XYZ file of C-alpha atoms in Angstrom:
654
model
C 32.205 3.560 -9.029
C 31.395 5.145 -5.667
C 32.896 3.920 -2.409
C 29.991 5.129 -0.287
C 26.476 6.460 -0.956
C 23.881 8.034 1.295
C 20.306 6.828 0.880
C 17.982 9.768 1.448
C 14.944 7.599 2.109
C 13.506 4.910 4.366
C 11.520 1.691 4.305
C 11.682 -1.027 1.678
C 13.288 1.125 -1.022
C 16.207 1.980 1.275
C 16.654 -1.726 2.065
C 16.419 -2.554 -1.644
C 19.174 -0.065 -2.576
C 21.384 -1.343 0.227
C 21.134 -4.919 -1.073
C 22.421 -3.923 -4.508
C 25.101 -1.597 -3.129
C 26.370 -4.337 -0.829
C 26.620 -6.757 -3.752
C 28.595 -4.146 -5.697
C 30.960 -3.447 -2.794
C 29.532 0.044 -2.149
C 29.073 1.123 1.478
C 25.748 2.677 2.490
C 24.742 5.386 4.937
C 21.151 5.422 6.181
C 19.304 8.459 7.460
C 16.558 8.302 10.044
C 14.070 10.418 11.929
C 13.338 9.920 15.608
C 10.454 7.610 14.654
C 12.830 5.420 12.622
C 15.766 5.148 15.038
C 15.377 1.369 15.242
C 14.009 0.792 11.734
C 15.063 -2.052 9.465
C 16.884 0.175 6.976
C 18.929 1.645 9.838
C 19.828 -1.798 11.137
C 20.986 -2.945 7.691
C 23.139 0.055 6.744
C 26.882 0.299 7.203
C 26.363 3.610 9.007
C 23.387 5.768 9.957
C 22.777 9.423 10.808
C 19.845 11.159 12.505
C 18.248 13.949 10.478
C 15.437 15.221 12.702
C 12.103 14.644 14.468
C 9.426 12.246 13.251
C 7.359 14.488 10.934
C 8.693 14.196 7.375
C 8.825 17.970 6.962
C 11.332 18.080 9.839
C 13.473 15.160 8.630
C 13.157 13.353 5.291
C 12.010 16.520 3.515
C 14.914 18.640 4.821
C 17.403 18.946 1.981
C 19.935 20.742 4.188
C 19.948 17.963 6.778
C 20.367 15.290 4.104
C 23.247 17.082 2.402
C 24.925 17.693 5.751
C 24.579 14.001 6.637
C 26.108 12.965 3.299
C 29.089 15.273 3.698
C 29.680 14.337 7.326
C 29.621 10.621 6.496
C 32.056 10.882 3.595
C 29.547 9.752 0.957
C 30.262 10.711 -2.653
C 26.676 10.318 -3.897
C 23.053 10.489 -2.734
C 20.339 8.050 -3.841
C 16.897 9.595 -3.261
C 14.839 6.408 -3.689
C 11.218 7.358 -4.366
C 8.869 9.689 -2.559
C 10.069 12.495 -0.283
C 12.669 14.566 -2.221
C 13.284 12.094 -5.046
C 11.633 14.404 -7.598
C 12.722 17.693 -6.081
C 14.909 19.712 -8.448
C 16.144 21.994 -5.654
C 17.422 18.968 -3.728
C 19.262 17.663 -6.809
C 20.867 21.100 -7.221
C 21.789 21.263 -3.524
C 23.585 17.928 -3.856
C 25.495 19.135 -6.914
C 26.508 22.397 -5.194
C 27.892 20.367 -2.309
C 29.976 18.216 -4.670
C 27.708 15.194 -4.298
C 26.440 13.107 -7.208
C 22.646 12.970 -7.296
C 21.723 9.448 -8.416
C 18.932 10.533 -10.679
C 18.204 12.778 -13.650
C 19.478 16.346 -14.063
C 17.635 18.981 -12.079
C 16.377 20.485 -15.340
C 14.634 17.242 -16.289
C 13.063 16.951 -12.839
C 11.843 20.531 -13.015
C 10.475 20.087 -16.534
C 8.481 16.999 -15.576
C 7.734 18.090 -12.014
C 4.931 20.356 -13.151
C 2.310 18.310 -14.944
C 1.123 21.423 -16.767
C 4.592 22.270 -18.078
C 5.219 18.636 -18.926
C 2.046 18.529 -21.023
C 3.231 21.531 -22.987
C 6.621 19.893 -23.597
C 5.028 16.636 -24.672
C 2.757 18.441 -27.094
C 5.835 19.935 -28.784
C 7.515 16.507 -28.822
C 4.515 14.946 -30.565
C 3.563 12.692 -27.644
C -0.235 12.052 -27.521
C -2.068 14.010 -24.791
C -5.413 13.623 -23.030
C -7.735 16.589 -23.801
C -7.742 19.021 -20.877
C -6.679 22.324 -19.355
C -3.020 22.671 -18.321
C -2.720 26.458 -18.065
C -1.254 28.789 -15.452
C -4.485 30.614 -14.606
C -5.731 28.867 -11.464
C -8.895 30.864 -10.860
C -11.461 28.324 -9.537
C -14.189 29.766 -11.738
C -11.977 29.336 -14.817
C -11.167 25.754 -13.861
C -14.890 25.032 -13.453
C -15.601 26.498 -16.910
C -12.800 24.412 -18.409
C -14.266 21.299 -16.811
C -17.617 22.084 -18.409
C -15.912 22.612 -21.775
C -14.033 19.308 -21.536
C -17.189 17.466 -20.493
C -17.867 15.367 -17.413
C -16.530 13.168 -15.963
C -13.259 15.045 -15.464
C -10.161 14.382 -13.409
C -8.676 17.096 -11.200
C -4.951 16.500 -10.628
C -2.212 18.251 -8.698
C 0.228 19.873 -11.111
C 3.112 18.733 -8.869
C 3.384 15.354 -7.212
C 1.738 11.983 -7.666
C 0.727 8.860 -5.787
C -2.966 9.736 -6.046
C -2.622 12.737 -3.728
C -4.457 15.880 -4.813
C -6.516 13.925 -7.319
C -10.298 13.506 -7.653
C -12.696 12.242 -10.286
C -15.694 14.557 -10.640
C -18.878 13.384 -12.360
C -21.144 16.419 -11.878
C -20.645 20.159 -12.140
C -22.208 20.722 -8.720
C -19.457 18.630 -7.092
C -16.563 20.411 -8.787
C -15.920 23.225 -6.288
C -15.731 20.918 -3.250
C -13.497 18.442 -5.065
C -11.191 21.235 -6.240
C -10.860 22.616 -2.709
C -10.029 19.162 -1.338
C -7.434 18.560 -4.063
C -5.771 21.911 -3.422
C -5.567 21.259 0.335
C -4.116 17.809 -0.159
C -1.610 18.949 -2.790
C -0.471 21.907 -0.690
C 0.133 19.624 2.277
C 1.909 16.893 0.304
C 3.897 18.919 -2.249
C 3.767 22.548 -1.139
C 2.058 23.421 -4.443
C -1.716 23.631 -4.906
C -1.784 24.266 -8.663
C -4.199 22.014 -10.538
C -4.910 20.760 -14.017
C -8.175 19.359 -15.337
C -8.460 16.545 -17.869
C -11.097 14.447 -19.507
C -11.645 11.301 -17.482
C -11.204 8.387 -19.869
C -13.864 5.801 -19.082
C -12.555 2.324 -18.312
C -8.917 3.355 -18.852
C -5.893 1.180 -18.376
C -2.783 2.608 -16.726
C 0.269 1.401 -18.647
C 3.745 2.765 -18.099
C 7.057 2.365 -19.898
C 10.375 1.962 -18.082
C 13.017 4.151 -19.725
C 16.725 4.490 -19.023
C 19.252 7.010 -20.310
C 22.954 7.628 -19.755
C 25.256 10.638 -20.006
C 26.515 9.479 -23.415
C 23.238 9.990 -25.270
C 22.029 6.388 -25.112
C 18.345 5.850 -24.348
C 16.393 2.584 -24.126
C 13.053 1.384 -22.870
C 12.709 -1.829 -20.882
C 9.132 -2.705 -21.815
C 5.898 -1.871 -20.071
C 4.050 -2.463 -16.818
C 0.293 -2.572 -16.326
C -0.648 -0.683 -13.146
C -4.395 -0.432 -13.719
C -5.567 -1.993 -10.455
C -5.786 0.963 -8.092
C -7.599 2.367 -5.095
C -7.670 6.099 -4.435
C -5.569 6.471 -7.607
C -2.806 4.512 -5.887
C -1.545 1.269 -7.352
C -2.347 -2.012 -5.614
C -1.287 -4.673 -8.134
C 1.239 -4.292 -10.956
C 2.354 -6.686 -13.638
C 4.719 -6.969 -16.571
C 4.355 -7.333 -19.436
C 0.906 -5.762 -19.882
C -1.702 -8.406 -20.780
C -2.865 -8.216 -24.386
C -0.028 -5.932 -25.466
C 0.773 -6.437 -29.148
C 4.283 -5.968 -30.491
C 3.061 -2.994 -32.528
C 1.514 -1.262 -29.520
C 4.621 -1.942 -27.418
C 6.820 -0.424 -30.123
C 4.607 2.664 -30.466
C 4.381 3.310 -26.735
C 8.093 2.632 -26.265
C 8.943 5.105 -29.012
C 6.649 7.748 -27.465
C 8.241 7.191 -24.036
C 11.744 7.636 -25.426
C 10.619 10.781 -27.278
C 9.273 12.124 -23.977
C 12.525 11.364 -22.142
C 14.722 12.834 -24.865
C 12.637 16.022 -24.839
C 13.996 16.830 -21.371
C 17.506 15.406 -21.740
C 16.760 12.545 -19.394
C 19.469 10.535 -17.599
C 18.933 7.546 -15.315
C 15.824 5.506 -14.522
C 12.452 7.032 -15.300
C 8.908 5.976 -16.053
C 6.590 7.461 -18.645
C 2.977 6.802 -17.710
C 0.121 6.561 -20.184
C -3.638 6.295 -20.022
C -4.908 3.754 -22.552
C -8.542 3.821 -23.683
C -10.568 0.697 -24.524
C -9.972 1.251 -28.249
C -6.207 1.185 -27.797
C -5.486 4.911 -27.979
C -2.833 6.014 -25.490
C -2.195 9.416 -23.932
C 0.718 10.802 -21.950
C -0.193 11.211 -18.288
C 3.061 12.060 -16.522
C 6.705 11.113 -16.160
C 8.077 9.932 -12.850
C 11.692 11.096 -12.716
C 12.812 8.370 -10.333
C 12.714 4.652 -9.705
C 9.146 3.360 -9.316
C 7.697 1.326 -6.470
C 6.780 -1.345 -9.019
C 10.221 -1.617 -10.643
C 10.699 -5.221 -9.380
C 8.306 -6.634 -11.998
C 10.498 -5.159 -14.738
C 13.565 -6.666 -13.097
C 11.840 -10.059 -12.910
C 11.048 -10.207 -16.648
C 14.406 -8.772 -17.798
C 16.837 -10.278 -15.299
C 18.322 -6.802 -14.773
C 19.065 -4.874 -11.583
C 17.827 -1.333 -12.204
C 19.501 0.022 -9.067
C 22.834 -1.285 -10.345
C 22.160 0.490 -13.651
C 21.400 3.676 -11.687
C 24.680 3.507 -9.796
C 26.722 2.771 -12.910
C 25.093 5.521 -14.996
C 25.461 8.044 -12.152
C 29.175 7.214 -11.926
C 29.578 8.015 -15.633
C 29.421 4.558 -17.202
C 27.444 4.001 -20.413
C 24.355 1.817 -20.445
C 25.186 -1.887 -20.802
C 23.131 -2.070 -23.981
C 24.414 -5.528 -24.825
C 22.542 -6.841 -21.752
C 19.126 -5.619 -22.810
C 16.973 -8.710 -23.500
C 15.270 -8.921 -26.914
C 11.821 -9.577 -25.379
C 10.214 -9.938 -21.949
C 10.827 -13.319 -20.337
C 7.809 -14.802 -18.579
C 5.378 -12.799 -16.480
C 5.696 -11.023 -13.119
C 3.126 -9.755 -10.601
C 3.588 -7.444 -7.613
C 1.170 -6.956 -4.706
C 1.604 -4.073 -2.269
C 1.009 -5.181 1.292
C -0.231 -2.271 3.414
C -1.222 -1.652 7.010
C -4.736 -0.434 6.274
C -8.371 -1.438 6.655
C -10.008 -2.010 3.241
C -13.416 -2.284 4.918
C -13.029 1.276 6.232
C -12.254 2.871 2.880
C -8.616 1.701 3.119
C -8.031 3.692 6.288
C -4.290 3.535 7.069
C -3.319 1.767 10.283
C -0.462 2.198 12.713
C 0.825 -0.222 15.308
C 3.271 -2.985 16.126
C 3.768 -5.978 13.862
C 3.498 -8.610 16.555
C 3.927 -11.354 13.974
C 5.108 -11.013 10.383
C 5.740 -14.334 8.692
C 6.409 -13.935 4.955
C 5.889 -16.806 2.521
C 8.628 -19.471 2.375
C 11.535 -18.591 0.094
C 11.267 -19.816 -3.493
C 13.216 -19.122 -6.715
C 10.150 -17.452 -8.217
C 9.357 -15.272 -5.169
C 10.812 -11.923 -4.157
C 9.995 -10.042 -0.961
C 10.904 -6.350 -0.657
C 10.174 -5.465 2.972
C 10.825 -2.337 4.981
C 9.950 -3.877 8.341
C 10.578 -7.022 10.351
C 8.468 -8.807 12.921
C 8.321 -6.658 16.052
C 8.741 -3.373 14.179
C 6.186 -0.575 14.370
C 4.233 1.011 11.531
C 4.164 4.667 12.560
C 1.496 7.230 11.635
C 4.083 9.523 10.066
C 4.839 7.786 6.762
C 3.363 5.574 4.079
C 2.082 2.383 5.788
C 3.568 -0.097 3.314
C 4.753 -3.315 4.958
C 6.227 -5.131 1.974
C 5.919 -5.951 -1.704
C 5.301 -9.544 -2.756
C 6.645 -10.185 -6.261
C 6.307 -13.452 -8.178
C 7.461 -14.690 -11.576
C 6.053 -17.404 -13.802
C 6.502 -18.777 -17.288
C 3.224 -17.045 -18.215
C 0.512 -14.964 -16.550
C -1.451 -18.009 -15.410
C 1.510 -19.489 -13.562
C 2.418 -16.107 -12.046
C -1.167 -15.685 -10.828
C -1.203 -19.140 -9.233
C 2.052 -18.335 -7.478
C 0.770 -14.968 -6.248
C -2.260 -16.654 -4.702
C 0.058 -19.173 -3.095
C 2.343 -16.441 -1.692
C -0.537 -14.420 -0.261
C -2.128 -17.453 1.389
C 1.193 -18.322 3.066
C 1.730 -14.848 4.568
C 0.902 -14.263 8.258
C 0.462 -10.857 9.918
C -0.771 -10.146 13.449
C -1.016 -6.876 15.338
C -2.808 -4.424 13.083
C -5.250 -4.365 10.149
C -3.786 -5.113 6.716
C -5.000 -5.552 3.158
C -3.716 -9.155 3.010
C -7.143 -10.808 2.836
C -8.321 -8.123 0.421
C -5.388 -8.845 -1.905
C -6.228 -12.545 -1.829
C -9.803 -11.778 -2.875
C -8.596 -9.295 -5.470
C -6.342 -11.727 -7.348
C -9.205 -14.248 -7.311
C -11.772 -11.949 -8.950
C -12.954 -13.006 -12.417
C -11.906 -9.629 -13.846
C -8.306 -9.911 -12.712
C -8.100 -13.608 -13.488
C -9.237 -12.943 -17.073
C -7.103 -9.763 -17.420
C -10.200 -7.590 -17.870
C -8.271 -4.623 -16.490
C -8.997 -0.940 -15.979
C -8.564 1.561 -13.167
C -12.151 0.959 -11.993
C -11.695 -2.783 -11.438
C -11.946 -2.560 -7.652
C -15.184 -0.563 -7.908
C -16.586 -2.977 -10.509
C -15.793 -5.970 -8.308
C -17.049 -4.276 -5.150
C -19.625 -6.946 -4.289
C -16.984 -9.656 -4.473
C -14.273 -7.705 -2.674
C -16.475 -6.208 0.036
C -18.981 -8.990 0.601
C -21.622 -8.561 3.319
C -20.576 -9.613 6.783
C -20.192 -13.350 6.184
C -20.005 -15.928 8.937
C -16.757 -17.883 9.208
C -17.055 -21.530 8.236
C -17.770 -24.085 10.963
C -14.163 -25.264 10.905
C -12.886 -21.813 11.912
C -14.910 -21.696 15.140
C -13.783 -25.237 15.967
C -10.097 -24.504 15.386
C -10.257 -21.298 17.440
C -11.756 -23.202 20.365
C -9.158 -25.970 20.175
C -6.334 -23.421 20.079
C -7.816 -21.587 23.062
C -8.168 -24.847 24.967
C -4.525 -25.639 24.246
C -3.521 -22.232 25.616
C -5.661 -22.644 28.747
C -4.256 -26.127 29.365
C -0.709 -24.815 29.147
C -1.332 -21.726 31.299
C -0.710 -23.279 34.730
C 2.317 -25.197 36.017
C 2.201 -28.980 36.102
C 0.562 -30.216 39.312
C -1.284 -26.948 39.908
C -4.978 -27.319 40.856
C -5.698 -24.525 38.347
C -4.120 -26.344 35.415
C -6.764 -27.520 32.919
C -5.813 -31.213 33.012
C -9.311 -32.622 32.571
C -10.000 -33.650 36.189
C -13.386 -32.724 37.688
C -15.412 -34.004 40.636
C -18.760 -35.504 39.515
C -18.891 -33.428 36.321
C -17.623 -33.392 32.764
C -14.546 -31.204 32.255
C -16.235 -29.040 29.617
C -14.853 -25.584 28.884
C -17.128 -23.214 26.980
C -15.771 -20.466 24.739
C -17.828 -17.669 23.202
C -16.446 -16.162 19.990
C -17.695 -13.283 17.856
C -16.972 -12.255 14.278
C -18.856 -9.137 13.277
C -22.521 -9.811 14.059
C -21.960 -13.559 14.228
C -21.451 -15.388 17.527
C -20.824 -19.021 18.342
C -20.548 -20.909 21.612
C -18.117 -23.821 21.466
C -17.790 -26.452 24.212
C -14.572 -28.463 24.525
C -14.296 -31.545 26.751
C -11.022 -33.460 27.195
C -11.318 -37.157 26.368
C -8.874 -40.057 26.128
C -6.494 -39.365 23.235
C -8.355 -36.236 22.173
C -11.205 -33.819 22.816
C -14.917 -33.682 22.164
C -16.067 -30.414 20.629
C -19.720 -29.351 20.584
C -20.757 -26.629 18.142
C -24.349 -25.770 17.214
C -25.533 -28.875 19.079
C -23.350 -31.216 17.059
C -20.490 -33.114 18.733
C -17.297 -34.295 17.061
C -14.245 -36.082 18.422
C -10.962 -34.358 17.589
C -7.339 -35.283 18.109
C -5.463 -31.924 18.265
C -1.770 -31.896 17.368
C 1.037 -29.463 16.637
C 2.846 -26.677 18.462
C 1.532 -23.108 18.585
C 0.739 -21.354 16.405
C 0.375 -24.442 14.182
C -2.677 -26.586 14.900
C -3.742 -29.844 13.282
C -7.169 -31.178 14.178
C -7.593 -34.818 13.217
C -11.304 -35.590 12.773
C -12.771 -39.009 12.020
C -13.069 -38.199 8.305
C -10.393 -35.541 7.657
C -7.630 -33.364 9.088
C -7.941 -29.590 9.496
C -4.820 -27.407 9.530
C -4.447 -23.772 10.555
C -2.152 -21.263 12.197
C -3.925 -19.586 15.121
C -2.497 -16.409 16.658
C -3.497 -14.506 19.801
C -3.695 -10.698 19.693
C -5.302 -9.367 22.854
C -8.900 -10.563 22.739
C -8.593 -11.352 19.040
C -7.853 -14.785 17.608
C -6.634 -14.802 14.026
C -7.204 -18.117 12.279
C -5.236 -18.675 9.071
C -6.907 -21.769 7.699
C -7.610 -23.517 4.441
C -10.603 -21.215 3.876
C -8.590 -18.032 4.279
C -7.971 -15.795 7.279
C -10.628 -14.991 9.871
C -10.456 -12.754 12.932
C -12.573 -13.796 15.904
C -13.010 -12.029 19.218
C -12.979 -14.078 22.412
C -15.943 -12.753 24.378
C -16.270 -12.821 28.153
C -19.850 -14.122 28.626
C -20.252 -12.075 31.819
C -19.503 -8.913 29.837
C -21.184 -9.907 26.576
C -24.067 -7.489 27.121
C -21.603 -4.640 27.632
C -19.424 -5.583 24.657
C -22.459 -5.450 22.414
C -23.529 -1.930 23.364
C -22.876 1.196 21.358
C -19.452 2.546 22.285
C -20.159 6.125 21.279
C -20.836 8.445 18.405
C -18.038 7.213 16.143
C -16.470 10.667 16.008
C -13.176 9.732 17.625
C -10.020 10.125 15.552
C -9.208 6.747 13.936
C -5.473 7.587 13.932
C -3.070 10.412 14.756
C -3.207 13.258 12.256
C -3.948 16.917 11.632
C -7.310 18.666 11.395
C -7.392 19.737 7.740
C -10.860 21.281 7.380
C -14.254 21.817 9.004
C -16.979 21.151 6.436
C -19.998 22.482 8.370
C -20.519 25.316 10.812
C -21.124 24.704 14.540
C -24.840 24.548 15.219
C -25.645 22.939 11.864
C -28.212 20.132 11.808
C -27.060 17.278 9.576
C -28.264 13.936 8.289
C -26.424 10.683 8.954
C -23.383 10.402 6.702
C -23.017 14.141 6.060
C -19.278 14.994 5.802
C -18.290 16.964 8.908
C -14.527 17.330 8.794
C -11.348 16.289 7.025
C -8.487 14.636 8.910
C -5.061 14.500 7.263
C -3.026 11.430 8.195
C -0.343 9.333 6.500
C -0.144 11.827 3.626
C -3.832 11.414 2.713
C -7.102 13.159 3.560
C -9.854 11.220 5.338
C -13.387 12.610 5.474
C -15.368 11.816 8.630
C -19.145 11.925 8.460
C -22.021 12.216 10.920
C -22.788 8.904 12.673
C -26.506 9.713 12.831
C -29.001 12.502 12.260
C -28.164 15.288 14.674
C -26.542 18.642 15.343
C -22.880 19.682 15.384
C -22.508 21.565 18.653
C -18.783 22.353 18.325
C -15.480 21.159 16.905
C -12.944 20.249 19.558
C -9.919 20.989 17.346
C -9.161 23.981 15.150
C -7.965 23.593 11.581
C -4.227 22.858 11.724
C -4.320 21.286 15.201
C -2.617 17.960 15.820
C -5.009 15.153 16.742
C -4.113 11.987 18.637
C -5.562 8.527 18.058
C -8.900 8.250 19.884
C -9.402 11.987 20.480
C -13.051 13.037 20.283
C -13.259 15.435 17.358
C -16.776 16.849 17.579
C -19.403 17.603 20.221
C -22.312 15.930 18.444
C -25.908 15.855 19.610
C -28.187 13.148 18.220
């Protein structure tokens, strides 16, 4: 076994590997870019080494810097985690040339599966079922368009190298193919340095089911059951679970056998995942093989009781697989939810900023939290904006689902937009509750997940006002004439607060009274006895008690109550008219990034919503459209230019 390993990654996966290594008595060396100098994985490592500036291409994607850091630190092995260079054959070879053990498969296996086109050809020879499509070397756009027509729409354009939903588009009409292909090629070139594409039939209402495989250097190969990863947005997984609902023993055996055949075809060693598309009739087709540990590996660990990172370290050090520890069948059910800094209401636009408050759910035997950040840390615009993974286990799917809802409702985040409320709605949808799963679930449940701008319940406005009154009362020193102690001359001591939530506004009046406060909302008065210490607030009413955690974030008040989480804005009545006016054209950059493409020519007249440009940020492309009918006078940034948050991108004339 190794004495010391270098972890060539960041975030929650680096922290996850460190936890296992520490338990095994293996020292860890973290690497960090300038943006990550104070990151959680750096704080937890036994040692840490800088590898370059913030952009990934100048740090985490530099094989030479990573190898140099490993050698300088005295590490014997390198664990690549997932993402970055984890599936880069040249990096695996560079480690081997330097005398370092690459904790992953042989470079030949990575190279064979790294190209989706080549992998399809290999799988065809191995007898693994394939989705009909074009996987050839000729990348002429006209040929690809003809192949799409031959396959029949809808089709899926996919980057030949890479994954994670990048360089991937569903196309439903021939007239949309060229634009989608160009976007996929740009995104793939930026993310993987390879813009080759393949085109496949898009299976309608498919499920995404993958098999965890593991091989050692002694010829042993096993599978550790399946995971259902069907719930996705932008072809990126949101919820994962194991075992797959409705999976029969016969189907599990057939898919497991196909996955092992796929792994053996490339001489696989270590942890890998063979991913399949499953049609509604039960047919399954090879999609790709991820030659690394997966983000969703915790659900497999929860139903098997195994530590896959420990298996990785032992296999990489030459030990055989501990086959006697493989369980005969999955035990219970596990669910994982990916918690991201993003705005689901803005097409899942990634967010960057400081986590002012991050309160995970209380510890429980059935709960696991894999986090890459702590409260006070910053989500930067340079990398994937994942905050944490919430993983739960139950005796069956129903119990696991109840526990996931419980974990999500107990989580508190303040400081930047997240998908926390979205996840809570998602696990409560009828489709997910009844395991009616496919990769279009989020689109099918759109009306439930993206409901029209609803008004917060009455209790939310009341709690926000009470919390604000508590803050105002505590703002001045005792004895100060400015302290809100309830004393007035010939007048009631009423304080009026104006809150807004979307298009909804409420005025709430709070008047101190003996042993409590009188709150007036919508003309109705109620006596309340407020209790608790911030952020906790208990409001004892004559007929019930309300409980919530209320956080302050600038002008925002986030109320985590019994009816979910609501964000209200505290409005200054003297400026209310100004706060309600149009702030501009909406063509400011929503985050730092790079100008990827101009989609119209200067001088073009466009209709509202017409795509104008593509901004690349956080490893994804974001299309920005016209805010109204008008004319594009000029672009303020050339293609390739770096754009800062808030920069005006276009001179637009309405």
